[in-house]
mmCIF file of C-alpha atoms in Angstrom:
data_model
loop_
_atom_site.group_PDB
_atom_site.id
_atom_site.type_symbol
_atom_site.label_atom_id
_atom_site.label_comp_id
_atom_site.label_asym_id
_atom_site.label_seq_id
_atom_site.Cartn_x
_atom_site.Cartn_y
_atom_site.Cartn_z
ATOM 1 C CA ASN A 330 -3.056 20.544 0.891
ATOM 2 C CA ALA A 331 0.323 18.783 -0.496
ATOM 3 C CA GLY A 332 -0.146 15.638 1.551
ATOM 4 C CA VAL A 333 2.835 13.278 0.615
ATOM 5 C CA THR A 334 5.204 14.627 -2.224
ATOM 6 C CA GLN A 335 7.753 12.382 -4.148
ATOM 7 C CA THR A 336 10.449 13.534 -6.402
ATOM 8 C CA PRO A 337 11.271 12.912 -8.844
ATOM 9 C CA LYS A 338 8.067 11.319 -10.699
ATOM 10 C CA PHE A 339 10.117 9.808 -13.626
ATOM 11 C CA GLN A 340 13.652 8.645 -13.782
ATOM 12 C CA VAL A 341 15.676 6.611 -16.186
ATOM 13 C CA LEU A 342 19.061 4.983 -14.770
ATOM 14 C CA LYS A 343 21.897 2.932 -16.087
ATOM 15 C CA THR A 344 22.995 -0.008 -14.468
ATOM 16 C CA GLY A 345 25.448 0.838 -11.586
ATOM 17 C CA GLN A 346 24.326 4.454 -11.303
ATOM 18 C CA SER A 347 23.055 5.880 -8.024
ATOM 19 C CA MET A 348 20.114 7.878 -7.226
ATOM 20 C CA THR A 349 17.943 9.113 -3.947
ATOM 21 C CA LEU A 350 14.141 9.253 -4.094
ATOM 22 C CA GLN A 351 12.906 12.049 -1.862
ATOM 23 C CA CYS A 352 9.737 12.225 -0.066
ATOM 24 C CA ALA A 353 8.032 14.805 2.478
ATOM 25 C CA GLN A 354 4.833 14.843 4.386
ATOM 26 C CA ASP A 355 3.205 17.896 5.798
ATOM 27 C CA MET A 356 0.687 16.114 7.765
ATOM 28 C CA ASN A 357 3.026 15.847 10.996
ATOM 29 C CA HIS A 358 2.823 11.943 10.680
ATOM 30 C CA ASN A 359 5.029 9.868 12.832
ATOM 31 C CA SER A 360 5.474 7.027 10.465
ATOM 32 C CA MET A 361 6.605 6.727 6.860
ATOM 33 C CA TYR A 362 6.994 4.191 4.412
ATOM 34 C CA TRP A 363 8.626 3.061 1.027
ATOM 35 C CA TYR A 364 7.020 0.520 -1.098
ATOM 36 C CA ARG A 365 7.676 -0.619 -4.776
ATOM 37 C CA GLN A 366 4.793 -1.862 -7.167
ATOM 38 C CA ASP A 367 5.454 -4.456 -9.835
ATOM 39 C CA PRO A 368 2.990 -5.820 -12.240
ATOM 40 C CA GLY A 369 1.317 -8.803 -10.458
ATOM 41 C CA MET A 370 3.262 -8.511 -7.113
ATOM 42 C CA GLY A 371 1.015 -5.831 -5.278
ATOM 43 C CA LEU A 372 2.864 -3.358 -3.075
ATOM 44 C CA ARG A 373 5.945 -4.681 -1.206
ATOM 45 C CA LEU A 374 7.677 -2.961 1.635
ATOM 46 C CA ILE A 375 10.924 -1.591 1.164
ATOM 47 C CA TYR A 376 11.453 0.177 4.435
ATOM 48 C CA TYR A 377 9.901 1.787 7.012
ATOM 49 C CA SER A 378 10.057 4.385 9.768
ATOM 50 C CA ALA A 379 7.982 4.090 12.934
ATOM 51 C CA SER A 380 9.208 7.430 14.029
ATOM 52 C CA GLU A 381 11.810 9.999 13.610
ATOM 53 C CA GLY A 382 15.149 8.451 14.207
ATOM 54 C CA THR A 383 14.424 4.907 13.562
ATOM 55 C CA THR A 384 14.158 2.833 10.278
ATOM 56 C CA ASP A 385 13.526 -0.797 9.747
ATOM 57 C CA LYS A 386 13.644 -3.321 7.042
ATOM 58 C CA GLY A 387 10.481 -4.323 5.294
ATOM 59 C CA GLU A 388 10.144 -7.376 2.820
ATOM 60 C CA VAL A 389 12.237 -6.248 0.251
ATOM 61 C CA PRO A 390 15.348 -4.131 1.558
ATOM 62 C CA ASN A 391 18.268 -5.609 -0.521
ATOM 63 C CA GLY A 392 19.884 -2.959 -2.680
ATOM 64 C CA TYR A 393 18.354 -0.020 -0.970
ATOM 65 C CA ASN A 394 19.263 2.550 1.740
ATOM 66 C CA VAL A 395 17.142 4.858 3.659
ATOM 67 C CA SER A 396 17.199 7.929 5.880
ATOM 68 C CA ARG A 397 14.964 9.665 8.091
ATOM 69 C CA LEU A 398 16.103 13.093 7.885
ATOM 70 C CA ASN A 399 13.331 14.535 10.187
ATOM 71 C CA LYS A 400 9.990 13.845 10.829
ATOM 72 C CA ARG A 401 8.924 15.194 7.629
ATOM 73 C CA GLU A 402 11.334 13.506 5.191
ATOM 74 C CA PHE A 403 12.053 9.939 4.461
ATOM 75 C CA SER A 404 14.514 9.203 1.393
ATOM 76 C CA LEU A 405 15.088 6.007 -0.300
ATOM 77 C CA ARG A 406 18.800 5.742 -1.960
ATOM 78 C CA LEU A 407 19.780 3.057 -4.665
ATOM 79 C CA GLU A 408 23.554 2.995 -4.306
ATOM 80 C CA SER A 409 24.053 0.835 -7.588
ATOM 81 C CA ALA A 410 21.084 0.494 -9.601
ATOM 82 C CA ALA A 411 20.093 -2.739 -11.279
ATOM 83 C CA PRO A 412 17.467 -3.625 -13.837
ATOM 84 C CA SER A 413 15.488 -5.624 -11.204
ATOM 85 C CA GLN A 414 14.937 -2.291 -9.507
ATOM 86 C CA THR A 415 12.671 -1.138 -12.194
ATOM 87 C CA SER A 416 9.548 -0.272 -10.720
ATOM 88 C CA VAL A 417 7.082 2.206 -9.306
ATOM 89 C CA TYR A 418 7.796 3.480 -5.765
ATOM 90 C CA PHE A 419 5.428 4.930 -3.289
ATOM 91 C CA CYS A 420 6.131 6.615 -0.408
ATOM 92 C CA ALA A 421 3.248 6.699 2.307
ATOM 93 C CA SER A 422 2.897 8.069 5.925
ATOM 94 C CA SER A 423 0.627 7.414 8.870
ATOM 95 C CA LYS A 424 -0.342 9.421 11.907
ATOM 96 C CA THR A 425 -0.919 6.565 14.321
ATOM 97 C CA ARG A 426 -2.601 3.088 14.191
ATOM 98 C CA ALA A 427 -5.871 4.376 15.093
ATOM 99 C CA THR A 428 -7.015 5.367 11.778
ATOM 100 C CA GLY A 429 -4.699 2.784 10.121
ATOM 101 C CA GLU A 430 -4.863 5.240 7.039
ATOM 102 C CA LEU A 431 -1.799 5.167 4.941
ATOM 103 C CA PHE A 432 -1.354 8.494 2.877
ATOM 104 C CA PHE A 433 0.258 7.777 -0.425
ATOM 105 C CA GLY A 434 2.399 9.904 -2.595
ATOM 106 C CA GLU A 435 1.785 9.854 -6.304
ATOM 107 C CA GLY A 436 4.537 7.510 -7.060
ATOM 108 C CA SER A 437 7.864 7.484 -8.883
ATOM 109 C CA ARG A 438 8.364 5.625 -12.027
ATOM 110 C CA LEU A 439 12.048 4.204 -12.057
ATOM 111 C CA THR A 440 13.487 2.452 -14.980
ATOM 112 C CA VAL A 441 16.876 1.013 -14.922
ATOM 113 C CA LEU A 442 18.749 0.008 -18.105
ATOM 114 C CA GLU B 881 6.081 -15.751 6.627
ATOM 115 C CA ASP B 882 3.164 -13.316 6.536
ATOM 116 C CA LYS B 883 0.742 -13.525 3.492
ATOM 117 C CA VAL B 884 -2.052 -11.796 1.908
ATOM 118 C CA VAL B 885 -3.930 -13.320 -0.779
ATOM 119 C CA GLN B 886 -6.507 -11.710 -2.848
ATOM 120 C CA SER B 887 -9.132 -13.350 -5.424
ATOM 121 C CA PRO B 888 -9.806 -13.085 -7.964
ATOM 122 C CA LEU B 889 -6.864 -11.576 -9.896
ATOM 123 C CA SER B 890 -9.262 -9.832 -12.138
ATOM 124 C CA LEU B 891 -12.950 -9.448 -12.904
ATOM 125 C CA VAL B 892 -14.842 -8.157 -15.599
ATOM 126 C CA VAL B 893 -18.636 -7.237 -14.912
ATOM 127 C CA HIS B 894 -21.327 -4.972 -16.363
ATOM 128 C CA GLU B 895 -22.856 -1.775 -14.693
ATOM 129 C CA GLY B 896 -25.257 -2.605 -12.164
ATOM 130 C CA ASP B 897 -23.627 -5.898 -11.346
ATOM 131 C CA THR B 898 -22.680 -6.564 -7.522
ATOM 132 C CA VAL B 899 -19.251 -8.063 -7.008
ATOM 133 C CA THR B 900 -17.347 -9.316 -4.005
ATOM 134 C CA LEU B 901 -13.691 -9.398 -3.609
ATOM 135 C CA ASN B 902 -11.946 -11.652 -1.212
ATOM 136 C CA CYS B 903 -8.829 -11.172 0.921
ATOM 137 C CA SER B 904 -7.372 -13.876 3.235
ATOM 138 C CA TYR B 905 -4.258 -13.631 5.359
ATOM 139 C CA GLU B 906 -1.734 -15.389 7.470
ATOM 140 C CA VAL B 907 -0.266 -12.609 9.569
ATOM 141 C CA THR B 908 1.307 -12.995 13.148
ATOM 142 C CA ASN B 909 0.420 -10.277 15.408
ATOM 143 C CA PHE B 910 -2.709 -9.111 13.374
ATOM 144 C CA ARG B 911 -3.761 -5.740 14.201
ATOM 145 C CA SER B 912 -6.165 -4.760 11.358
ATOM 146 C CA LEU B 913 -7.024 -5.197 7.695
ATOM 147 C CA LEU B 914 -7.454 -2.331 5.342
ATOM 148 C CA TRP B 915 -8.815 -2.167 1.809
ATOM 149 C CA TYR B 916 -7.597 0.503 -0.672
ATOM 150 C CA LYS B 917 -8.771 1.540 -4.268
ATOM 151 C CA GLN B 918 -6.062 2.308 -6.954
ATOM 152 C CA GLU B 919 -7.059 3.987 -9.979
ATOM 153 C CA LYS B 920 -4.193 5.545 -12.080
ATOM 154 C CA LYS B 921 -1.960 6.521 -9.517
ATOM 155 C CA ALA B 922 -1.633 6.430 -5.539
ATOM 156 C CA PRO B 923 -3.980 4.125 -3.670
ATOM 157 C CA THR B 924 -6.805 5.810 -1.689
ATOM 158 C CA PHE B 925 -8.305 4.407 1.654
ATOM 159 C CA LEU B 926 -11.528 2.691 1.612
ATOM 160 C CA PHE B 927 -12.002 0.820 4.973
ATOM 161 C CA MET B 928 -10.180 -0.154 8.056
ATOM 162 C CA LEU B 929 -11.483 -3.343 9.882
ATOM 163 C CA THR B 930 -10.457 -4.565 13.402
ATOM 164 C CA SER B 931 -13.390 -6.491 14.721
ATOM 165 C CA SER B 932 -14.802 -9.714 13.410
ATOM 166 C CA GLY B 933 -18.551 -9.340 12.143
ATOM 167 C CA ILE B 934 -18.790 -5.634 12.245
ATOM 168 C CA GLU B 935 -19.686 -4.381 8.832
ATOM 169 C CA LYS B 936 -18.375 -1.277 7.603
ATOM 170 C CA LYS B 937 -20.363 0.449 4.953
ATOM 171 C CA SER B 938 -19.537 3.771 2.732
ATOM 172 C CA GLY B 939 -22.141 4.206 -0.127
ATOM 173 C CA ARG B 940 -22.301 1.189 -2.268
ATOM 174 C CA LEU B 941 -19.115 -0.466 -0.756
ATOM 175 C CA SER B 942 -18.995 -2.398 2.234
ATOM 176 C CA SER B 943 -16.530 -4.705 4.040
ATOM 177 C CA ILE B 944 -16.528 -7.345 6.771
ATOM 178 C CA LEU B 945 -13.982 -9.160 8.743
ATOM 179 C CA ASP B 946 -13.674 -12.682 10.041
ATOM 180 C CA LYS B 947 -10.819 -13.215 12.394
ATOM 181 C CA LYS B 948 -11.561 -16.725 12.854
ATOM 182 C CA GLU B 949 -11.501 -17.885 9.369
ATOM 183 C CA LEU B 950 -8.797 -15.165 8.600
ATOM 184 C CA PHE B 951 -10.507 -13.504 5.610
ATOM 185 C CA SER B 952 -12.448 -10.367 4.761
ATOM 186 C CA ILE B 953 -14.429 -9.540 1.930
ATOM 187 C CA LEU B 954 -15.433 -6.245 -0.006
ATOM 188 C CA ASN B 955 -18.959 -5.745 -1.714
ATOM 189 C CA ILE B 956 -19.686 -3.362 -4.204
ATOM 190 C CA THR B 957 -23.121 -3.155 -5.214
ATOM 191 C CA ALA B 958 -24.901 -1.467 -8.525
ATOM 192 C CA THR B 959 -21.312 -1.044 -9.849
ATOM 193 C CA GLN B 960 -20.535 1.832 -12.024
ATOM 194 C CA THR B 961 -17.737 2.333 -14.594
ATOM 195 C CA GLY B 962 -16.029 4.592 -12.014
ATOM 196 C CA ASP B 963 -15.553 1.614 -9.975
ATOM 197 C CA SER B 964 -12.869 0.374 -12.394
ATOM 198 C CA ALA B 965 -9.841 0.070 -10.373
ATOM 199 C CA VAL B 966 -7.476 -2.415 -8.751
ATOM 200 C CA TYR B 967 -8.562 -3.042 -5.317
ATOM 201 C CA LEU B 968 -5.686 -3.834 -2.481
ATOM 202 C CA CYS B 969 -6.048 -5.401 0.753
ATOM 203 C CA ALA B 970 -3.638 -4.862 3.473
ATOM 204 C CA VAL B 971 -2.872 -6.311 6.750
ATOM 205 C CA GLU B 972 -1.321 -4.694 9.606
ATOM 206 C CA ASN B 973 1.336 -6.590 11.604
ATOM 207 C CA SER B 974 2.389 -5.189 15.147
ATOM 208 C CA THR B 975 5.349 -6.523 16.521
ATOM 209 C CA SER B 976 7.258 -4.904 19.602
ATOM 210 C CA GLY B 977 5.602 -1.509 19.281
ATOM 211 C CA THR B 978 6.166 -0.977 15.842
ATOM 212 C CA TYR B 979 3.972 -1.968 12.771
ATOM 213 C CA LYS B 980 3.805 -2.437 9.099
ATOM 214 C CA TYR B 981 1.332 -3.178 6.322
ATOM 215 C CA ILE B 982 1.508 -6.341 4.078
ATOM 216 C CA PHE B 983 -0.091 -5.748 0.773
ATOM 217 C CA GLY B 984 -2.140 -8.392 -1.325
ATOM 218 C CA THR B 985 -1.452 -8.352 -5.018
ATOM 219 C CA GLY B 986 -4.886 -6.765 -5.834
ATOM 220 C CA THR B 987 -7.889 -7.533 -7.751
ATOM 221 C CA ARG B 988 -8.185 -5.849 -11.105
ATOM 222 C CA LEU B 989 -11.938 -4.713 -11.418
ATOM 223 C CA LYS B 990 -13.317 -3.744 -14.885
ATOM 224 C CA VAL B 991 -16.805 -2.491 -15.153
ATOM 225 C CA LEU B 992 -18.183 -2.145 -18.442
ATOM 226 C CA ALA B 993 -21.196 0.477 -19.546
#
């Protein structure tokens, strides 16, 4: 019962470096999401993908790109990391609106020096 | 701009107390409101509310939605130390067939033995 799997769990980057956060779900869900969580800010939506082949911006998309590689995988890329992108990143998925339940990965803690 | 506001920001109670957490929202194309519990890592789903006045209940937790006044409350009776967590409220916004979830900043609850 893997659910939503994110890698890596921890990463330290230097300013200007690039990296990709990987996310995969094995629940045959249509929709996938990337959130960031900062102290006192709650969860903020970066990008989401309502279905395979589509992606849309969320509240804080600047500095990020995403790829919905297939139904299972949704990756988040930082092309040129900045200290402001230090955060905990969560990937989530949902099947349909009927249940409204988001299933979250365990999170990826990213530090940009 | 869509907005979800939770109060209080933090709360400390003793075991056995009853607590009420609040969530108010201003969201276009409201579809549903969800409550999550976040302990160490990923948020876990508690309730989804779509209709006003219908209480959802799970053990000592219950929640209700008021779509006229645009708020929801989450009640926890006979609190236990295991209830210590951050409680997140999220509202679903549906536009043009796609949907996304906007989260509040959360209420941090600490239950003392």
